[in-house]
Short mmCIF file of C-alpha atoms and ligand atoms in Angstrom, two decimals:
data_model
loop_
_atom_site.label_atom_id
_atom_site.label_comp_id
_atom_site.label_asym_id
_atom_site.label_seq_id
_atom_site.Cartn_x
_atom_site.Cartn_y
_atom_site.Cartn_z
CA UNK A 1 -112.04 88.40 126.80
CA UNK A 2 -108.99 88.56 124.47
CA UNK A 3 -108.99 87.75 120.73
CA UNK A 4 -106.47 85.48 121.32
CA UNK A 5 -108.89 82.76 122.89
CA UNK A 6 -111.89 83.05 120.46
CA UNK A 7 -112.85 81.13 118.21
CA UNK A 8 -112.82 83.25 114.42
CA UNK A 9 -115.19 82.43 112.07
CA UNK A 10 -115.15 83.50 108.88
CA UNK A 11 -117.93 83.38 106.25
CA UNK A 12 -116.19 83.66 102.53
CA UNK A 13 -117.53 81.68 99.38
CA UNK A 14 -114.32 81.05 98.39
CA UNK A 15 -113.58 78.74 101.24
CA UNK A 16 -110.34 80.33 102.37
CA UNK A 17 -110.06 83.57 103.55
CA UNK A 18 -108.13 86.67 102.30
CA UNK A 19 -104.59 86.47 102.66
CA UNK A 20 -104.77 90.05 104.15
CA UNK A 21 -107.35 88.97 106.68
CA UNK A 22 -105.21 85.75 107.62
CA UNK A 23 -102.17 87.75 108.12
CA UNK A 24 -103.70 89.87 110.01
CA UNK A 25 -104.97 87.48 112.78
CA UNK A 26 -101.78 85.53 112.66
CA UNK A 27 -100.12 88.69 113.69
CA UNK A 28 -102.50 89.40 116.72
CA UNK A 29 -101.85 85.92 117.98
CA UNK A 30 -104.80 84.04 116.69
CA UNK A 31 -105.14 80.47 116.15
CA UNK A 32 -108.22 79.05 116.16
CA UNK A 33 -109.94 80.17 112.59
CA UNK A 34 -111.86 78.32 110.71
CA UNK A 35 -113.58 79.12 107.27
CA UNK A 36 -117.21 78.29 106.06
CA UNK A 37 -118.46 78.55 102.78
CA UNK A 38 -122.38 79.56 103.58
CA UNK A 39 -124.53 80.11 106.35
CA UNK A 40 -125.91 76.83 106.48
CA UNK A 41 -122.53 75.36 107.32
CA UNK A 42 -121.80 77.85 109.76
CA UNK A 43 -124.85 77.11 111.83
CA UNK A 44 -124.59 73.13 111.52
CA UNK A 45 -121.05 74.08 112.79
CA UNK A 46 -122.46 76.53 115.86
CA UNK A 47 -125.11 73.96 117.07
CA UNK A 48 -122.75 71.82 118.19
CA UNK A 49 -120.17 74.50 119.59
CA UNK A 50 -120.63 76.24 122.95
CA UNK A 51 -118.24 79.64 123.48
CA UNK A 52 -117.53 82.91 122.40
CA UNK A 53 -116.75 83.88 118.68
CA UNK A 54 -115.97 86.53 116.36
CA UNK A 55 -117.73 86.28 112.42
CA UNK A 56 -116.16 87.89 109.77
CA UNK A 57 -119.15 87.27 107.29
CA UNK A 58 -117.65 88.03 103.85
CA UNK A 59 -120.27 86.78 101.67
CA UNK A 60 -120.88 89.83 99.47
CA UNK A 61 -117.85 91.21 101.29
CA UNK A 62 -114.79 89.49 99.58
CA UNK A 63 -112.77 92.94 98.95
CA UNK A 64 -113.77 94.77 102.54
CA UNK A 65 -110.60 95.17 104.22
CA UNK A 66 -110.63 95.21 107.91
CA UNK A 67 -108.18 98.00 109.58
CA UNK A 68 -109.97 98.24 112.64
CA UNK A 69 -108.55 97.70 116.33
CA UNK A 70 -109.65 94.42 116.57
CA UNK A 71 -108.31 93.93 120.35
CA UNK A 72 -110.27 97.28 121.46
CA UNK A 73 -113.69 95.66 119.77
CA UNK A 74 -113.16 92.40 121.33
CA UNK A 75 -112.38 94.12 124.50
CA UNK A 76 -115.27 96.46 124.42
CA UNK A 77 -117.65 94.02 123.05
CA UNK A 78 -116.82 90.80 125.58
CA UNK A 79 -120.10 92.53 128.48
CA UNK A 80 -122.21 91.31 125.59
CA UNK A 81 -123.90 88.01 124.19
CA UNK A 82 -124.33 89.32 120.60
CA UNK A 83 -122.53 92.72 119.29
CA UNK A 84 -121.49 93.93 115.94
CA UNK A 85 -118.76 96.38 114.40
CA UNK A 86 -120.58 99.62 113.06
CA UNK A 87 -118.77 102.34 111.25
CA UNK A 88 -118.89 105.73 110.36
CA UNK A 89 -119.85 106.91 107.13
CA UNK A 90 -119.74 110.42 105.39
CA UNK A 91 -121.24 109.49 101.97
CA UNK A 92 -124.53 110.81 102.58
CA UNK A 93 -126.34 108.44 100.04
CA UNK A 94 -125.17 105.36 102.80
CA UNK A 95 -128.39 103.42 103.44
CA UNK A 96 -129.48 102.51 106.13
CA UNK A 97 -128.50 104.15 108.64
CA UNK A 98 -128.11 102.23 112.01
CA UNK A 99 -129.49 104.51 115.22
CA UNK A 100 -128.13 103.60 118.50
CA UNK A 101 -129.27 104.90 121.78
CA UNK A 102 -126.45 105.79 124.95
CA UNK A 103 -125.85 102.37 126.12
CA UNK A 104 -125.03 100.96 122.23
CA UNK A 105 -128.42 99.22 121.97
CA UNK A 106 -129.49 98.89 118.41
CA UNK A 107 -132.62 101.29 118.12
CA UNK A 108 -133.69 101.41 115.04
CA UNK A 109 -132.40 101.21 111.10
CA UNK A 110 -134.09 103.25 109.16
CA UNK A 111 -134.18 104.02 104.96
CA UNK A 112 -134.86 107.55 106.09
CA UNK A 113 -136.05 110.05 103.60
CA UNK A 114 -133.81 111.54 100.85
CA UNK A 115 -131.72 114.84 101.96
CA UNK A 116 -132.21 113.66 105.62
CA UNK A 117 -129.07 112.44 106.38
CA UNK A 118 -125.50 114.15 106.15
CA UNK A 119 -123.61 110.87 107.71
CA UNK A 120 -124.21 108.16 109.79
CA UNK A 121 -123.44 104.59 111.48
CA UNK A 122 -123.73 101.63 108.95
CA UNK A 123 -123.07 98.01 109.49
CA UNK A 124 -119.69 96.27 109.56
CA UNK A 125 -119.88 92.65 108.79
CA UNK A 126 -118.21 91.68 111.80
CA UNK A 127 -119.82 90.20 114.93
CA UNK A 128 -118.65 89.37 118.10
CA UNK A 129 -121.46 86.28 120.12
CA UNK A 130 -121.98 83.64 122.70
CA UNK A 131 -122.81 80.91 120.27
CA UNK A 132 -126.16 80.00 121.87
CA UNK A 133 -127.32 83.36 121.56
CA UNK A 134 -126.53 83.70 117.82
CA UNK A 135 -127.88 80.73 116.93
CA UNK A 136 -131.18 81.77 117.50
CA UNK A 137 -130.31 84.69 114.81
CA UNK A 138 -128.95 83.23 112.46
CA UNK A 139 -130.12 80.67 109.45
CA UNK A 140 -129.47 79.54 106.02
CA UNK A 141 -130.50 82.40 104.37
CA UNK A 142 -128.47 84.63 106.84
CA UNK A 143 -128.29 86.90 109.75
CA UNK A 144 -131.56 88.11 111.60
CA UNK A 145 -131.11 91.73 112.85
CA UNK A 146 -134.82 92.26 114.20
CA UNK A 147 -134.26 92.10 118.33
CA UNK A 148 -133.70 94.38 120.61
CA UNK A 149 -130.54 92.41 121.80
CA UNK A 150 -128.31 93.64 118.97
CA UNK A 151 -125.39 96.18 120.57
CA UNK A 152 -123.57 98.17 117.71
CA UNK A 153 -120.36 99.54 118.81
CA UNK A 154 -119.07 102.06 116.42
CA UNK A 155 -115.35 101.91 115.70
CA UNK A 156 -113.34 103.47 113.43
CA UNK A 157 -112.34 102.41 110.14
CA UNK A 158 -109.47 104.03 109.12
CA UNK A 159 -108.69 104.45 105.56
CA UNK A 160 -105.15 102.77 105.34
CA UNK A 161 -103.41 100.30 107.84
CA UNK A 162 -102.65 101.91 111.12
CA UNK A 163 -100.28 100.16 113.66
CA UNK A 164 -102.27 99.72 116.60
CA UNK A 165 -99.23 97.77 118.56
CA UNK A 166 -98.10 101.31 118.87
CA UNK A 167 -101.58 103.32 119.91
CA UNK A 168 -101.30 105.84 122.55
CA UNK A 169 -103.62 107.87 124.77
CA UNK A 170 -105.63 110.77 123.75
CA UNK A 171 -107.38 114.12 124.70
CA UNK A 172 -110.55 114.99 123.46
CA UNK A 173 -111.93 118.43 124.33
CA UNK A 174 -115.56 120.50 123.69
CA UNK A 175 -114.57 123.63 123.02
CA UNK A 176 -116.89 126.34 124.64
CA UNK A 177 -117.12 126.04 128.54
CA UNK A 178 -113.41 124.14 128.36
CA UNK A 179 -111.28 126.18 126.24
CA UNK A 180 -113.42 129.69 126.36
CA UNK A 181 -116.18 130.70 128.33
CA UNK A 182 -119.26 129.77 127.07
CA UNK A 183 -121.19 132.92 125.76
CA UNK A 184 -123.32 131.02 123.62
CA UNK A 185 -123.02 131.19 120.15
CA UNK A 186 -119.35 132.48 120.36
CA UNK A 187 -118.24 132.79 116.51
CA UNK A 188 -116.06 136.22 117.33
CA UNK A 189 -112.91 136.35 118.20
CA UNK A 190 -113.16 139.54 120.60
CA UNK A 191 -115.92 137.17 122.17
CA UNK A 192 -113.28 134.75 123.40
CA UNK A 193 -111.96 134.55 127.05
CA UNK A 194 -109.67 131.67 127.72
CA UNK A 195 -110.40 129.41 130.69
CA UNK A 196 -106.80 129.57 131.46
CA UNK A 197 -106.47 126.33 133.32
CA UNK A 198 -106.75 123.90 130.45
CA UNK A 199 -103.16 125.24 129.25
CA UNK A 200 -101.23 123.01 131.23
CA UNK A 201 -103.85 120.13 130.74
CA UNK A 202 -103.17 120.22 127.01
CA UNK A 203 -99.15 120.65 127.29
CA UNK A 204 -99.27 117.49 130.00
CA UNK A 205 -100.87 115.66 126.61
CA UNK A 206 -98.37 117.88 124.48
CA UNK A 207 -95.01 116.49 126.71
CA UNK A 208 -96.27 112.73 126.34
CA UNK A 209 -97.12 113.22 122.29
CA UNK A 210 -100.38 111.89 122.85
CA UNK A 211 -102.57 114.15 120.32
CA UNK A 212 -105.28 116.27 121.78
CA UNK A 213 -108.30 117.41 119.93
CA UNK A 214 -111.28 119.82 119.56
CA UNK A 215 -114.75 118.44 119.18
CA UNK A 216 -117.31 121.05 118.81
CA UNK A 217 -120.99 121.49 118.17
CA UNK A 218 -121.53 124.55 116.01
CA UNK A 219 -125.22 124.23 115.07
CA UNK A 220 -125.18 128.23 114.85
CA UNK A 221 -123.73 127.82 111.66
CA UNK A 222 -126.73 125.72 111.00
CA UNK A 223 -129.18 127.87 112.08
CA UNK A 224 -127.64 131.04 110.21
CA UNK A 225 -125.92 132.64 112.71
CA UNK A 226 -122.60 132.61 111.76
CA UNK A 227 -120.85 131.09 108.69
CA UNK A 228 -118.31 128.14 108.56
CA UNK A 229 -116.26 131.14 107.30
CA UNK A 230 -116.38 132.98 110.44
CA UNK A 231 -115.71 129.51 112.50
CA UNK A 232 -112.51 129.04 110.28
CA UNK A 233 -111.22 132.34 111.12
CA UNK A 234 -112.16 132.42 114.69
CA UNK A 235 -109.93 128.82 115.02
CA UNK A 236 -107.05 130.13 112.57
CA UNK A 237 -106.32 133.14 115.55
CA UNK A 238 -107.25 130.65 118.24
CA UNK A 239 -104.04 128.62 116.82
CA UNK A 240 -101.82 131.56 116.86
CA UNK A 241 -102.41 132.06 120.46
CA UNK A 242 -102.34 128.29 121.61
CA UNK A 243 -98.82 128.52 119.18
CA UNK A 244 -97.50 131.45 121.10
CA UNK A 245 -98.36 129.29 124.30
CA UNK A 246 -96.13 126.34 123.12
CA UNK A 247 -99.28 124.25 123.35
CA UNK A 248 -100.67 122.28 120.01
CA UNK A 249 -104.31 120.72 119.17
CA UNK A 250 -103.86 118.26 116.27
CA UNK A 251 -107.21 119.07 114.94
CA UNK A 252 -110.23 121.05 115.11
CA UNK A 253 -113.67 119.64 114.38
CA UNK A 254 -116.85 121.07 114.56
CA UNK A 255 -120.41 120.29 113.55
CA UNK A 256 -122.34 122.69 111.98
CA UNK A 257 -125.67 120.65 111.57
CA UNK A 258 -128.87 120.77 113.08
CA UNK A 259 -132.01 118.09 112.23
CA UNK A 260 -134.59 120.50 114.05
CA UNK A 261 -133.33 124.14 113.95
CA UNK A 262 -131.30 124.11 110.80
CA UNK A 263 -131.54 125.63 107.97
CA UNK A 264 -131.19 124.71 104.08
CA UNK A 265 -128.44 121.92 103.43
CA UNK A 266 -127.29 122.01 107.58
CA UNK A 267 -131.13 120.22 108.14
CA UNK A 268 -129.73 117.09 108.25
CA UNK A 269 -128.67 114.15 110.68
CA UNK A 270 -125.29 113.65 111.54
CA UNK A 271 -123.68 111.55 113.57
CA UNK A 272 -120.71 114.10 114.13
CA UNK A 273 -123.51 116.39 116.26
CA UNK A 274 -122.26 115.27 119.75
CA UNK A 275 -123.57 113.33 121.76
CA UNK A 276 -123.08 111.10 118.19
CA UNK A 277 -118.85 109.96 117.62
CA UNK A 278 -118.49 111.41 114.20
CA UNK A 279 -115.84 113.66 114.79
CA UNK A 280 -114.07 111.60 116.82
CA UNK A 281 -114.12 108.66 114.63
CA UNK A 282 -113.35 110.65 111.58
CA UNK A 283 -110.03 111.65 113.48
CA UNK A 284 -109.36 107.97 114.31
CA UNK A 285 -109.49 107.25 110.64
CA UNK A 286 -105.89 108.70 111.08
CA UNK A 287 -104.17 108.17 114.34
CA UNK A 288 -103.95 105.08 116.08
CA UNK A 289 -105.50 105.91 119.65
CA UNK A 290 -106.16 103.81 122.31
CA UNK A 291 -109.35 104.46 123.28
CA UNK A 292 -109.29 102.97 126.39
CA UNK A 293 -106.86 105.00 127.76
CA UNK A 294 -108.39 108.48 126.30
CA UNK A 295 -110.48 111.71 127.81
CA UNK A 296 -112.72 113.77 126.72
CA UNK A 297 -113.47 116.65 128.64
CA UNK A 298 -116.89 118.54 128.29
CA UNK A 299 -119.45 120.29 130.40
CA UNK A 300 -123.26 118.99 128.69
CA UNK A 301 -124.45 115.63 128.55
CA UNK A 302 -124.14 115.53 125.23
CA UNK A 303 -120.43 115.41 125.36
CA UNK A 304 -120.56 111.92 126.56
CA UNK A 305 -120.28 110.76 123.44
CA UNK A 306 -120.79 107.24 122.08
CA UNK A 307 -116.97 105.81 121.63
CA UNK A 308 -117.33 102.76 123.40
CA UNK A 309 -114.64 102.94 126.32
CA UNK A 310 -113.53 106.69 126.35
CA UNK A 311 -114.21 108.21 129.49
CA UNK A 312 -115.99 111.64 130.17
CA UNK A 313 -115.00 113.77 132.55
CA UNK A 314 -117.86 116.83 132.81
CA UNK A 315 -117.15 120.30 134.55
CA UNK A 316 -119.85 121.61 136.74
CA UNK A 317 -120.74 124.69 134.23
CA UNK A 318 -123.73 127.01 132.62
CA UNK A 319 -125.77 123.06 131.80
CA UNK A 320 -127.67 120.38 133.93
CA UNK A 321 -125.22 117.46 133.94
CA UNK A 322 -127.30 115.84 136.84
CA UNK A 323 -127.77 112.23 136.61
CA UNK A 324 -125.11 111.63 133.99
CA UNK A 325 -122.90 108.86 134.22
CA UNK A 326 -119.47 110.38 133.36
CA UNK A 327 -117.43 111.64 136.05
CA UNK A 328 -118.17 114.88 137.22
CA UNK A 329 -115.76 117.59 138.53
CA UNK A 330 -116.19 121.48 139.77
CA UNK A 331 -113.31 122.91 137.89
CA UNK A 332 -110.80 122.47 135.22
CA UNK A 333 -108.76 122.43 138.12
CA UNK A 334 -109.46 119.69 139.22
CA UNK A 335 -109.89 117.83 136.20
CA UNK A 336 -105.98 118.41 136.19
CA UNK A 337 -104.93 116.46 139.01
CA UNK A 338 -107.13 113.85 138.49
CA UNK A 339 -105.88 113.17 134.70
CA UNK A 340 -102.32 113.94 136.43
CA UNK A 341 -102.78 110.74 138.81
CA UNK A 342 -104.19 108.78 135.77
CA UNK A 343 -101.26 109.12 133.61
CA UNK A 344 -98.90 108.24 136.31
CA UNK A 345 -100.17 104.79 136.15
MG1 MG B 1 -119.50 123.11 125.95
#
């Protein structure tokens, strides 16, 4: 489904939308928007309509500003009769927080307990529905959330306007068991042997000017292992040898938390632990990438991680990655000429 056939709905007591919001779907092609003034009107409108629409519900929302990649959520949420925008939040004191489980099913919101939660998924009023399907969530006094039908796909939200006419590919990689060997708990930088044949994976990225990226789970530093110090310094020489190599990573995340094996203020929830997006979306508060068209390359389940549309590509390694639904290769190797044959296209 493109955004360009939907009907847009938008929910704004003013009875005219946002002149930034109207320019914006103008721009994408969008014609057929129409503006209700409460939620009664909008479903005297829907019982009578039959098709596919996106809400912008703006009631309480007047001044929320919507830079997403609205093509990319229409296109990811079009498999499903009733979806909404989530995004990623750092400010810790966000409640609720929205849980969703591997295939974007709405699991649970929860007010969890104070000091719980780092960062996490919170609702975007945005909503993408099969009218006949909504209807049966939606009344005068507003939108019903409690059913098990509700998908959440979590998108970024990026802090300023990006130009997504002009969003390009990207690489994502785990760090340990892709860049090094995986030791376990590598924090030292005389523990680090290169796997050697990402190099020329990274520079194929490098040549295009697609960014690449490091997403990494460091829940030692959680669990007192290691400092963020010590990560800091082990990435800071990593750099100077991926410089000497002509190669560049455009960032390096990593999450140090851990809900069951941390300790003191890393005992929280976050969604930037992998298999959770938070890293990646944080970065796609700045570049505009087209998700679609991006990797990430890991070797643990949990490296599939929940950006609708990227696609995983998992290395054979040290973990069980049987029964996962990415695709799975035996070496890096390999992983090379099949990204090689992708870009091509
Ligand atoms: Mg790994």
């Amino acid at each position: 489904m493109e955004l360009q056939d939907l009907k847009v709905c938008i929910l704004s007591s003013y009875g005219s939308a946002p002149s930034n919001l109207t320019n914006k779907l103008e721009s994408l092609g969008v014609r057929d928007t129409e503006v209700f003034i409460n939620y009664s009107e909008l479903v005297k409108f829907l019982s009578t309509y039959e098709g596919t629409c996106l809400l912008f519900d703006l009631l309480g929302n007047e001044n929320l500003r919507f830079n997403i990649d609205l093509d990319y959520f229409v296109s990811q949420a079009t498999p499903f009769r009733l979806a909404q925008a989530l995004r990623w939040d750092s400010n810790n004191e966000i409640r609720p927080i929205v849980e969703i489980d591997s295939d974007f099913r709405i699991i649970s919101e929860e007010v969890s307990p104070e000091n719980e939660v780092i960062d996490g998924l919170i609702r975007l009023p945005l909503y993408f529905f099969d009218s006949k399907e909504f209807l049966r969530h939606i009344s005068s006094e507003g939108i019903d959330f409690k059913d098990e039908n509700w998908i959440g796909l979590p998108l970024a939200f990026p802090r300023k306007e990006l130009s997504y006419s002009n969003k390009t590919p990207a690489l994502f990689l785990d760090r340990d068991g892709v860049i090094n060997i995986d030791k376990g708990y590598v924090y030292k930088y005389e523990e680090i042997i290169y796997i050697e044949e990402i190099f020329p994976i990274i520079k194929m990225f490098n040549d295009k000017k697609w960014p690449v990226f490091v997403l990494t789970n460091q829940s030692g530093i959680g669990q007192g292992k290691y400092q963020e110090a010590d990560v800091h310094k082990l990435h800071t020489k990593m750099i100077e040898d991926f410089t000497k190599k002509d190669i560049k990573i455009e960032e390096w995340q990593y999450s140090p938390y851990h809900f069951d094996k941390g300790i003191r203020e890393y005992k929280r929830l976050s969604f930037t632990r992998k298999p959770g997006s938070g890293m990646a979306l944080k970065i796609l508060e700045d570049y505009p990438i087209d998700i679609e068209r991006s990797f990430m390359i890991g070797d643990k389940k949990t490296d599939q991680i929940l950006l609708p549309g990227i696609t995983t590509l998992l290395i054979k390694g040290n973990y069980d990655i049987e029964g996962s639904n990415s695709l799975v290769f035996n070496s890096i190797g390999e992983i090379h000429n099949y990204l090689e044959e992708q870009i091509k296209n």
